[in-house]
mmCIF file of C-alpha atoms and ligand atoms in Angstrom:
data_model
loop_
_atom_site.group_PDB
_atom_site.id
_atom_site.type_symbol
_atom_site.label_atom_id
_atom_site.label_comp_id
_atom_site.label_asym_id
_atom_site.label_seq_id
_atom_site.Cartn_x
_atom_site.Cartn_y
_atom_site.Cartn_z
ATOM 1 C CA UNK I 5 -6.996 39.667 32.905
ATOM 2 C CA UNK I 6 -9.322 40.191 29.693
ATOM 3 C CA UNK I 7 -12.348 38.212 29.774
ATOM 4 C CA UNK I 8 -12.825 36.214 26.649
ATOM 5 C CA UNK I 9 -16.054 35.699 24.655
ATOM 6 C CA UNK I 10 -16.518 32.213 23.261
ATOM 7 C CA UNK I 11 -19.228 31.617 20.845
ATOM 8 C CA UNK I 12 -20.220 28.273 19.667
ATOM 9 C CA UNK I 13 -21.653 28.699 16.097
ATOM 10 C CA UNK I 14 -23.678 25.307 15.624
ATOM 11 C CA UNK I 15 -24.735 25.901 12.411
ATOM 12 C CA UNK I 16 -27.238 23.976 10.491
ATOM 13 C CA UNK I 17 -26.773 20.704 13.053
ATOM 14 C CA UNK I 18 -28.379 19.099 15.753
ATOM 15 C CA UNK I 19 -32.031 18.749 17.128
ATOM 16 C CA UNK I 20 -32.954 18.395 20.416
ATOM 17 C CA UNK I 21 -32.457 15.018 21.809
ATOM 18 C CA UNK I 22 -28.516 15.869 20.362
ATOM 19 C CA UNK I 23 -28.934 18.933 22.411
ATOM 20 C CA UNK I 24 -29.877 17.322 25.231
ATOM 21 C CA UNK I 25 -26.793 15.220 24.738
ATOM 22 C CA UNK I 26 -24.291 17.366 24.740
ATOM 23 C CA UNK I 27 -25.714 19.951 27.442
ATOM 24 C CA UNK I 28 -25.935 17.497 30.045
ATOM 25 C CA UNK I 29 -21.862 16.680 29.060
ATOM 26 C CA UNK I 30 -21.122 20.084 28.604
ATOM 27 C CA UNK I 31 -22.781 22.304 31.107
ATOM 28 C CA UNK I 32 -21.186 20.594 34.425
ATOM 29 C CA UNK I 33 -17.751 20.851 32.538
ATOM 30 C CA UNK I 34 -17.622 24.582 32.200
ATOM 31 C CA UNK I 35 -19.904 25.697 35.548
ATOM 32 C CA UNK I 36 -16.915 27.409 36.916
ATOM 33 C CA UNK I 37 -15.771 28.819 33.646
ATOM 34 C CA UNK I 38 -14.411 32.009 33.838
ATOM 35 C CA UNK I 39 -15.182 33.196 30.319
ATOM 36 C CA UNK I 40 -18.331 34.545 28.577
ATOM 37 C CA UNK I 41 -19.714 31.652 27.028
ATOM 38 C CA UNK I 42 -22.586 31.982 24.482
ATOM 39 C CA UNK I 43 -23.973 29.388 22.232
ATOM 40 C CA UNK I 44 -25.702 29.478 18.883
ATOM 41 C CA UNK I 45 -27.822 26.500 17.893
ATOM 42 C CA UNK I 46 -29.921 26.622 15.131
ATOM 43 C CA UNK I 47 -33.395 28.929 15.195
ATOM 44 C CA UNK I 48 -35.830 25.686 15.881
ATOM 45 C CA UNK I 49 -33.454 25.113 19.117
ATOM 46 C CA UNK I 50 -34.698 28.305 20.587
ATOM 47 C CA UNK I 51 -37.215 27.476 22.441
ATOM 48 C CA UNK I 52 -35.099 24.698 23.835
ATOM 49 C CA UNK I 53 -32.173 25.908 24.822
ATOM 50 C CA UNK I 54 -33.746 28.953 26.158
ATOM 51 C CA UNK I 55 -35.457 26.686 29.006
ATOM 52 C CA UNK I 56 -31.581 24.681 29.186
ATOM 53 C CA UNK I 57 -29.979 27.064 29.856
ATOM 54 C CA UNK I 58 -31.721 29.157 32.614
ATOM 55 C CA UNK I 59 -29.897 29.651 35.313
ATOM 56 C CA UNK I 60 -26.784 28.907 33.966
ATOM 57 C CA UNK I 61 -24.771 32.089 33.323
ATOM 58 C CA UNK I 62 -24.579 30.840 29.077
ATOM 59 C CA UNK I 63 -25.984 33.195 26.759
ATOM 60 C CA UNK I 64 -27.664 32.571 23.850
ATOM 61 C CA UNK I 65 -27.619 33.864 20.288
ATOM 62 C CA UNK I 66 -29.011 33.191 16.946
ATOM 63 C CA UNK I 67 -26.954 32.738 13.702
ATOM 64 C CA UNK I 68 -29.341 35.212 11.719
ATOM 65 C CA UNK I 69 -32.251 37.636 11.390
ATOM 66 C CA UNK I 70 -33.913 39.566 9.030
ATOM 67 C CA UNK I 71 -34.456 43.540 9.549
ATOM 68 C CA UNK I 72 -38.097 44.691 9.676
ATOM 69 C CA UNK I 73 -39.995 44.610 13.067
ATOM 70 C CA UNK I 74 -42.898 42.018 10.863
ATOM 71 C CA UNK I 75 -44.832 41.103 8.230
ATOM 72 C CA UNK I 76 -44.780 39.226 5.089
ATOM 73 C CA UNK I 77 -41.394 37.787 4.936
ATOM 74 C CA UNK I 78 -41.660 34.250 4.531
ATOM 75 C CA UNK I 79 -39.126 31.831 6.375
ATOM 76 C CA UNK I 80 -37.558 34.975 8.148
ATOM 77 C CA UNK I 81 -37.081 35.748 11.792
ATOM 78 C CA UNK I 82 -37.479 39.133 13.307
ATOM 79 C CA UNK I 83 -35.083 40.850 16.249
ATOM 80 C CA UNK I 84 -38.363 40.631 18.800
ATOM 81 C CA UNK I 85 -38.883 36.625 18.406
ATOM 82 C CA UNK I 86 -35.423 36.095 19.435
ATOM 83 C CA UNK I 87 -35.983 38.610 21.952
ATOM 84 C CA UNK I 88 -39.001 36.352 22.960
ATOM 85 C CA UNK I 89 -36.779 33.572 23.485
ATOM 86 C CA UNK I 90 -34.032 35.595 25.555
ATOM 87 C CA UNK I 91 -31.288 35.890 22.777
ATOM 88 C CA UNK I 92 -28.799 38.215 23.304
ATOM 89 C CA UNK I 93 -26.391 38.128 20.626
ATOM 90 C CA UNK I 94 -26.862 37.310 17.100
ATOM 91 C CA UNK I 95 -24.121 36.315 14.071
ATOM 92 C CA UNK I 96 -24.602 38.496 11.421
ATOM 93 C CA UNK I 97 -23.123 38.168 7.752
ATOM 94 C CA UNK I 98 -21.531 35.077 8.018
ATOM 95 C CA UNK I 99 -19.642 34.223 5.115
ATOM 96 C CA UNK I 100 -21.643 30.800 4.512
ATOM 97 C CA UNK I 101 -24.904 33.381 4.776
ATOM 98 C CA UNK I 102 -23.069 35.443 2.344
ATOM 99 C CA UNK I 103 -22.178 32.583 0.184
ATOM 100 C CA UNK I 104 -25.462 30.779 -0.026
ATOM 101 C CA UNK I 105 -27.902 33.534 0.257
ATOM 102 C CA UNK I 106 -26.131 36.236 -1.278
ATOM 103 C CA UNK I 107 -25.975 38.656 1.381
ATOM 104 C CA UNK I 108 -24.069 42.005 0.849
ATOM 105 C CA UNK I 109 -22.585 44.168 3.123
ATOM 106 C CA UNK I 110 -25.621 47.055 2.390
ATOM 107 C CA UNK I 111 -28.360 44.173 3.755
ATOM 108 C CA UNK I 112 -26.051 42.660 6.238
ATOM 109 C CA UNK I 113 -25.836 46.816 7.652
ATOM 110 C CA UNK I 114 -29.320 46.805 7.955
ATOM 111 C CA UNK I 115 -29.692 44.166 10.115
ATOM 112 C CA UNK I 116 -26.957 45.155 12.181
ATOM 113 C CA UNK I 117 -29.254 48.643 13.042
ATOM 114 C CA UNK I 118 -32.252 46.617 13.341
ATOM 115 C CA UNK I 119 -30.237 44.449 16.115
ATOM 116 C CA UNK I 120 -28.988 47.276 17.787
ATOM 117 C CA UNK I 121 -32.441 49.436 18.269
ATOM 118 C CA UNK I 122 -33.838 46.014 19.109
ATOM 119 C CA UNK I 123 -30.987 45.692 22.050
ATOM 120 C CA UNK I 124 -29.819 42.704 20.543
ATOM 121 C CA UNK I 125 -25.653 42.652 20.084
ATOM 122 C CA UNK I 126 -24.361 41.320 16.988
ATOM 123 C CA UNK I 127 -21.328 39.585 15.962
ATOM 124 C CA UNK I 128 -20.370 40.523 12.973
ATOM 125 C CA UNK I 129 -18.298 38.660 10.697
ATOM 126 C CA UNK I 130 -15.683 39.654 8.468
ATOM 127 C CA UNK I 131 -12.953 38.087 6.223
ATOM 128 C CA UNK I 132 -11.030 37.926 2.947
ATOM 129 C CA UNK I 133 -11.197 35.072 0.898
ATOM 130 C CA UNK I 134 -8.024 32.753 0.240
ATOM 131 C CA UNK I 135 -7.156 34.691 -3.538
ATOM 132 C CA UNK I 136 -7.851 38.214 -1.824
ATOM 133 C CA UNK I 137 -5.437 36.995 0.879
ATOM 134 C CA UNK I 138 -2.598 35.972 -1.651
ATOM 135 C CA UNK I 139 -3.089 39.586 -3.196
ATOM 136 C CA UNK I 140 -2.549 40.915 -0.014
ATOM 137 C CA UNK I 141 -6.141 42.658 0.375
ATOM 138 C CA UNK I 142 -7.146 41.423 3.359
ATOM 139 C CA UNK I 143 -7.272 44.734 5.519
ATOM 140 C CA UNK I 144 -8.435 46.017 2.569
ATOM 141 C CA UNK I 145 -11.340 43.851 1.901
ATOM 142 C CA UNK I 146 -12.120 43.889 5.714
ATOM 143 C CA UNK I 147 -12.314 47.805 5.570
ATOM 144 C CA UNK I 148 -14.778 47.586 3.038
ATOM 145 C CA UNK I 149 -17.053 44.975 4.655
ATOM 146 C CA UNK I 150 -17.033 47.472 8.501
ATOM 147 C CA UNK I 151 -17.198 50.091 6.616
ATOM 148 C CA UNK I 152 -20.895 49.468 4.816
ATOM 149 C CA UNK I 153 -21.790 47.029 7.805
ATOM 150 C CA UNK I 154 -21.709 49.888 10.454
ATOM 151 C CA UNK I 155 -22.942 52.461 8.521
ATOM 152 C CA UNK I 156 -25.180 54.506 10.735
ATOM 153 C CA UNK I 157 -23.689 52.542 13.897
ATOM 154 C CA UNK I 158 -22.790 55.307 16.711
ATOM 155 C CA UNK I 159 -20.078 55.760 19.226
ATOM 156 C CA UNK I 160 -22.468 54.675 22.032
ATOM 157 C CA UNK I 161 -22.912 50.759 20.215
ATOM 158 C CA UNK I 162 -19.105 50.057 20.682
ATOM 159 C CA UNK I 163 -19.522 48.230 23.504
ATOM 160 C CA UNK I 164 -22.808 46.380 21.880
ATOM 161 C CA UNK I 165 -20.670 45.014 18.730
ATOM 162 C CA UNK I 166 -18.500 41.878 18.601
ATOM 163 C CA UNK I 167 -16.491 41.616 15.196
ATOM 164 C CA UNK I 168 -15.654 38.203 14.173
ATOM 165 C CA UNK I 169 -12.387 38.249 11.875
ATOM 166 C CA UNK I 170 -13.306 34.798 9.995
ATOM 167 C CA UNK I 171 -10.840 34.722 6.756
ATOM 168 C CA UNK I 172 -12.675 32.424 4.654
ATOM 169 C CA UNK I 173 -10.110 30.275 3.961
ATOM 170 C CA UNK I 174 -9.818 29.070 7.384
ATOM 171 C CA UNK I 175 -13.227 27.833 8.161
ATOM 172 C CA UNK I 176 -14.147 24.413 7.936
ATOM 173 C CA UNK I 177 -10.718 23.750 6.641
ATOM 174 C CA UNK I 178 -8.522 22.950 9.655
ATOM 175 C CA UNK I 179 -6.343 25.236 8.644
ATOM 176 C CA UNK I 180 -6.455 28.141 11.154
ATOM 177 C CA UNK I 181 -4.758 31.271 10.517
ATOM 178 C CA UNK I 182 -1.403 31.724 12.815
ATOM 179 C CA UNK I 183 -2.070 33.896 15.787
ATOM 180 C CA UNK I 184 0.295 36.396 15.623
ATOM 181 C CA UNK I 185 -1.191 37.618 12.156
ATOM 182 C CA UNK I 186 -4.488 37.642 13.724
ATOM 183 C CA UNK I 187 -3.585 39.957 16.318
ATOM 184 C CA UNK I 188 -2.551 41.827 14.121
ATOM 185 C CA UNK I 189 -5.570 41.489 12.159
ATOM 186 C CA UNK I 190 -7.356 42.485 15.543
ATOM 187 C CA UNK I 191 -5.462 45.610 16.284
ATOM 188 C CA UNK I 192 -6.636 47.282 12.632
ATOM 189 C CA UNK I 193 -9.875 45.984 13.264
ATOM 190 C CA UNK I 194 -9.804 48.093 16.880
ATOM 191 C CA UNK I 195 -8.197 50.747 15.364
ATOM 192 C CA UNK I 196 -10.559 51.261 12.033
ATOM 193 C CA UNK I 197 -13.801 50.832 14.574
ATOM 194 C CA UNK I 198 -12.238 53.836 16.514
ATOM 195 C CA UNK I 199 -12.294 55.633 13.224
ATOM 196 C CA UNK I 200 -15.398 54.880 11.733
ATOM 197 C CA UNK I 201 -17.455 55.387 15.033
ATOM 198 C CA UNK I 202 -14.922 58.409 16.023
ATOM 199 C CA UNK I 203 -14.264 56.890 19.850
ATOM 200 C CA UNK I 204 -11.201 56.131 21.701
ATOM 201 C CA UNK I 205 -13.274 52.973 23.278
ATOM 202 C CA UNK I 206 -12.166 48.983 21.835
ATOM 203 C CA UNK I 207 -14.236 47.060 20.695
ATOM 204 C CA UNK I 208 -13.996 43.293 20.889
ATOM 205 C CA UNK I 209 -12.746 41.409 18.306
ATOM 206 C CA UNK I 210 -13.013 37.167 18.071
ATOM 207 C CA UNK I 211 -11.394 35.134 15.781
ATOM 208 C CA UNK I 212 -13.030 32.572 13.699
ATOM 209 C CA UNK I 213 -11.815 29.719 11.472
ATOM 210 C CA UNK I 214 -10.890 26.046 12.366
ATOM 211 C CA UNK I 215 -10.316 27.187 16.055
ATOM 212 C CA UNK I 216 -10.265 23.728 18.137
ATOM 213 C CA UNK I 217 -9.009 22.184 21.464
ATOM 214 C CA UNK I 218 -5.599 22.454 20.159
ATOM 215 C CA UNK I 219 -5.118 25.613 19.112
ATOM 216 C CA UNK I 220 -7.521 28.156 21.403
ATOM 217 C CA UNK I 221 -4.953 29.257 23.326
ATOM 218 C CA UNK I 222 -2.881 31.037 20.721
ATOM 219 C CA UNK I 223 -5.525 33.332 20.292
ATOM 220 C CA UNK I 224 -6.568 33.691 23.685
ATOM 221 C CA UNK I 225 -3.169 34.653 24.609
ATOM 222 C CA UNK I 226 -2.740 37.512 21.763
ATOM 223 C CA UNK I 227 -3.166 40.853 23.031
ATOM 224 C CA UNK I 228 -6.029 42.302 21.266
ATOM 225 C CA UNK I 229 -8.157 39.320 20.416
ATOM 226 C CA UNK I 230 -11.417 38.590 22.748
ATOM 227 C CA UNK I 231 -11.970 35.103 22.233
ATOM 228 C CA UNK I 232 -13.716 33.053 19.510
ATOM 229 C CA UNK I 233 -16.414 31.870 16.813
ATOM 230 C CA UNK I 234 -16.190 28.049 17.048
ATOM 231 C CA UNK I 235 -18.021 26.168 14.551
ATOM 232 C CA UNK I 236 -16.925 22.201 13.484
ATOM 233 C CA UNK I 237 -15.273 21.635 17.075
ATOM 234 C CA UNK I 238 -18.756 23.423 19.340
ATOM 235 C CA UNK I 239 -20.419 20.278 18.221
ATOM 236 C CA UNK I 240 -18.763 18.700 20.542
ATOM 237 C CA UNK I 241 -19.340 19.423 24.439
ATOM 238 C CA UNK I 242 -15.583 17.845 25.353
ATOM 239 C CA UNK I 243 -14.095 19.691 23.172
ATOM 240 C CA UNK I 244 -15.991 22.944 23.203
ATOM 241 C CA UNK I 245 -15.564 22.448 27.053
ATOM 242 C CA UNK I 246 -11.936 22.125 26.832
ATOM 243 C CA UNK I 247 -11.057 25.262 24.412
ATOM 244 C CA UNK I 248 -13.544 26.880 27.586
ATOM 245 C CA UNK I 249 -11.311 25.889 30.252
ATOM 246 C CA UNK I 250 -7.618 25.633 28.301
HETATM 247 P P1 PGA B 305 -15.074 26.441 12.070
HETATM 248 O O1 PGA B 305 -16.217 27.507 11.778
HETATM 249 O O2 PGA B 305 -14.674 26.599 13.512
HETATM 250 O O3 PGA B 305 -15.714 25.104 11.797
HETATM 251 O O4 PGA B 305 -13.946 26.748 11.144
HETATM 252 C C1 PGA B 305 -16.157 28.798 12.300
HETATM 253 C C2 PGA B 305 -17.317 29.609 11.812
HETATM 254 O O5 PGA B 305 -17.750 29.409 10.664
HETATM 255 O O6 PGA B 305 -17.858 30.447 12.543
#
């Protein structure tokens, strides 16, 4: 049985006494969860949830960082203050970070070796847009983004990257993309990693985009996927608990 890795990606929403809120719902729901659980509130929630979640088995990770070690980079945070505040994982080039703040795949590649040297494991998202899709570029477009992002990213990190397949289209939207082409998604994700790194070792792939309650278990039960990047339906600890525990 594959363990799965479920990420909650909070995004720009709730402060603490809504964090309070929802961990004393959620974390009695999912103590005998059998799945990786990891959860990614916003960077002022740190501090926070670090303390929270002691104990607990639930990792945390941040939704962003910026590359160098310090200095004078206003309103950026650096891989050793999330260290400081026991992150493990951290979300790099989501598409709202690439659609906002103009990220590219060059700067999103940079952070990704930053992360790694720092010990920190990034998840990585990737995805075609809805007209890229309808041209039928989407492995395409997803080579292109994997193969700038982990540039410079050796055989040994494998097991230190998550990709997150997010097509666009799909987040925030409700509708989430059928299973079966996900997997299948997943499988030339595996399969181009084993290329570009040059190993024979998988690594995981989640899928992202209007996963809920409802749905999870399609993509849990698909052969090559890992889990999932849950955004709208983390926010809330019933349901996050519920696409935990199936
Ligand atoms: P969604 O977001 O679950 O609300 O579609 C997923 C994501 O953006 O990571």
């Amino acid at each position: 049985m594959k363990k799965l890795l479920i990420v909650a990606n909070w995004k720009m929403n709730k402060i603490k006494d809504e964090a309070k809120n929802y961990l004393e719902e959620f974390l009695p729901l999912v103590k005998d969860a059998k799945s990786d659980i990891v959860i990614a509130p916003s960077f002022a929630l740190l501090d926070y949830m670090q303390a929270k979640l002691k104990g607990t088995g639930i990792e945390l990770s941040s939704q962003n960082m910026f590359f160098a070690p310090t200095g004078a980079f206003t309103g950026e945070v650096s891989a050793d203050m999330l260290k400081d505040f026991d992150v493990k994982y951290v979300i790099l080039g989501h598409s709202e970070r690439r659609q906002y703040f103009l990220e590219t795949d060059s700067f999103i590649n940079k952070k990704v070796i930053s992360a790694l040297s720092n010990g920190l494991k990034p998840i990585i998202c990737v995805g075609e847009t809805i007209v890229q899709k309808k041209a039928d570029l989407s492995k395409e477009i997803v080579k292109e983004q994997l193969s700038i992002i982990l540039e410079g990213v050796t055989e040994k990190d494998v097991e230190n990257i998550v990709i997150a397949y997010e097509p666009i289209w799909a987040i925030g939207t409700g509708f989430a993309m059928n299973a079966s082409e996900v997997n299948e998604m997943a499988e030339y994700i595996i399969k181009l990693v084993q290329t570009l790194l040059q190993t024979t070792k998988k690594v995981k792939v989640l899928y992202g985009g209007s996963v809920n309650e409802d749905n999870a278990s399609e993509f849990f039960n698909a052969a090559s996927i890992s889990g999932a990047l849950v955004g709208g339906a983390s926010l809330d600890a019933k349901k996050f608990a519920k696409i935990i525990l199936g």
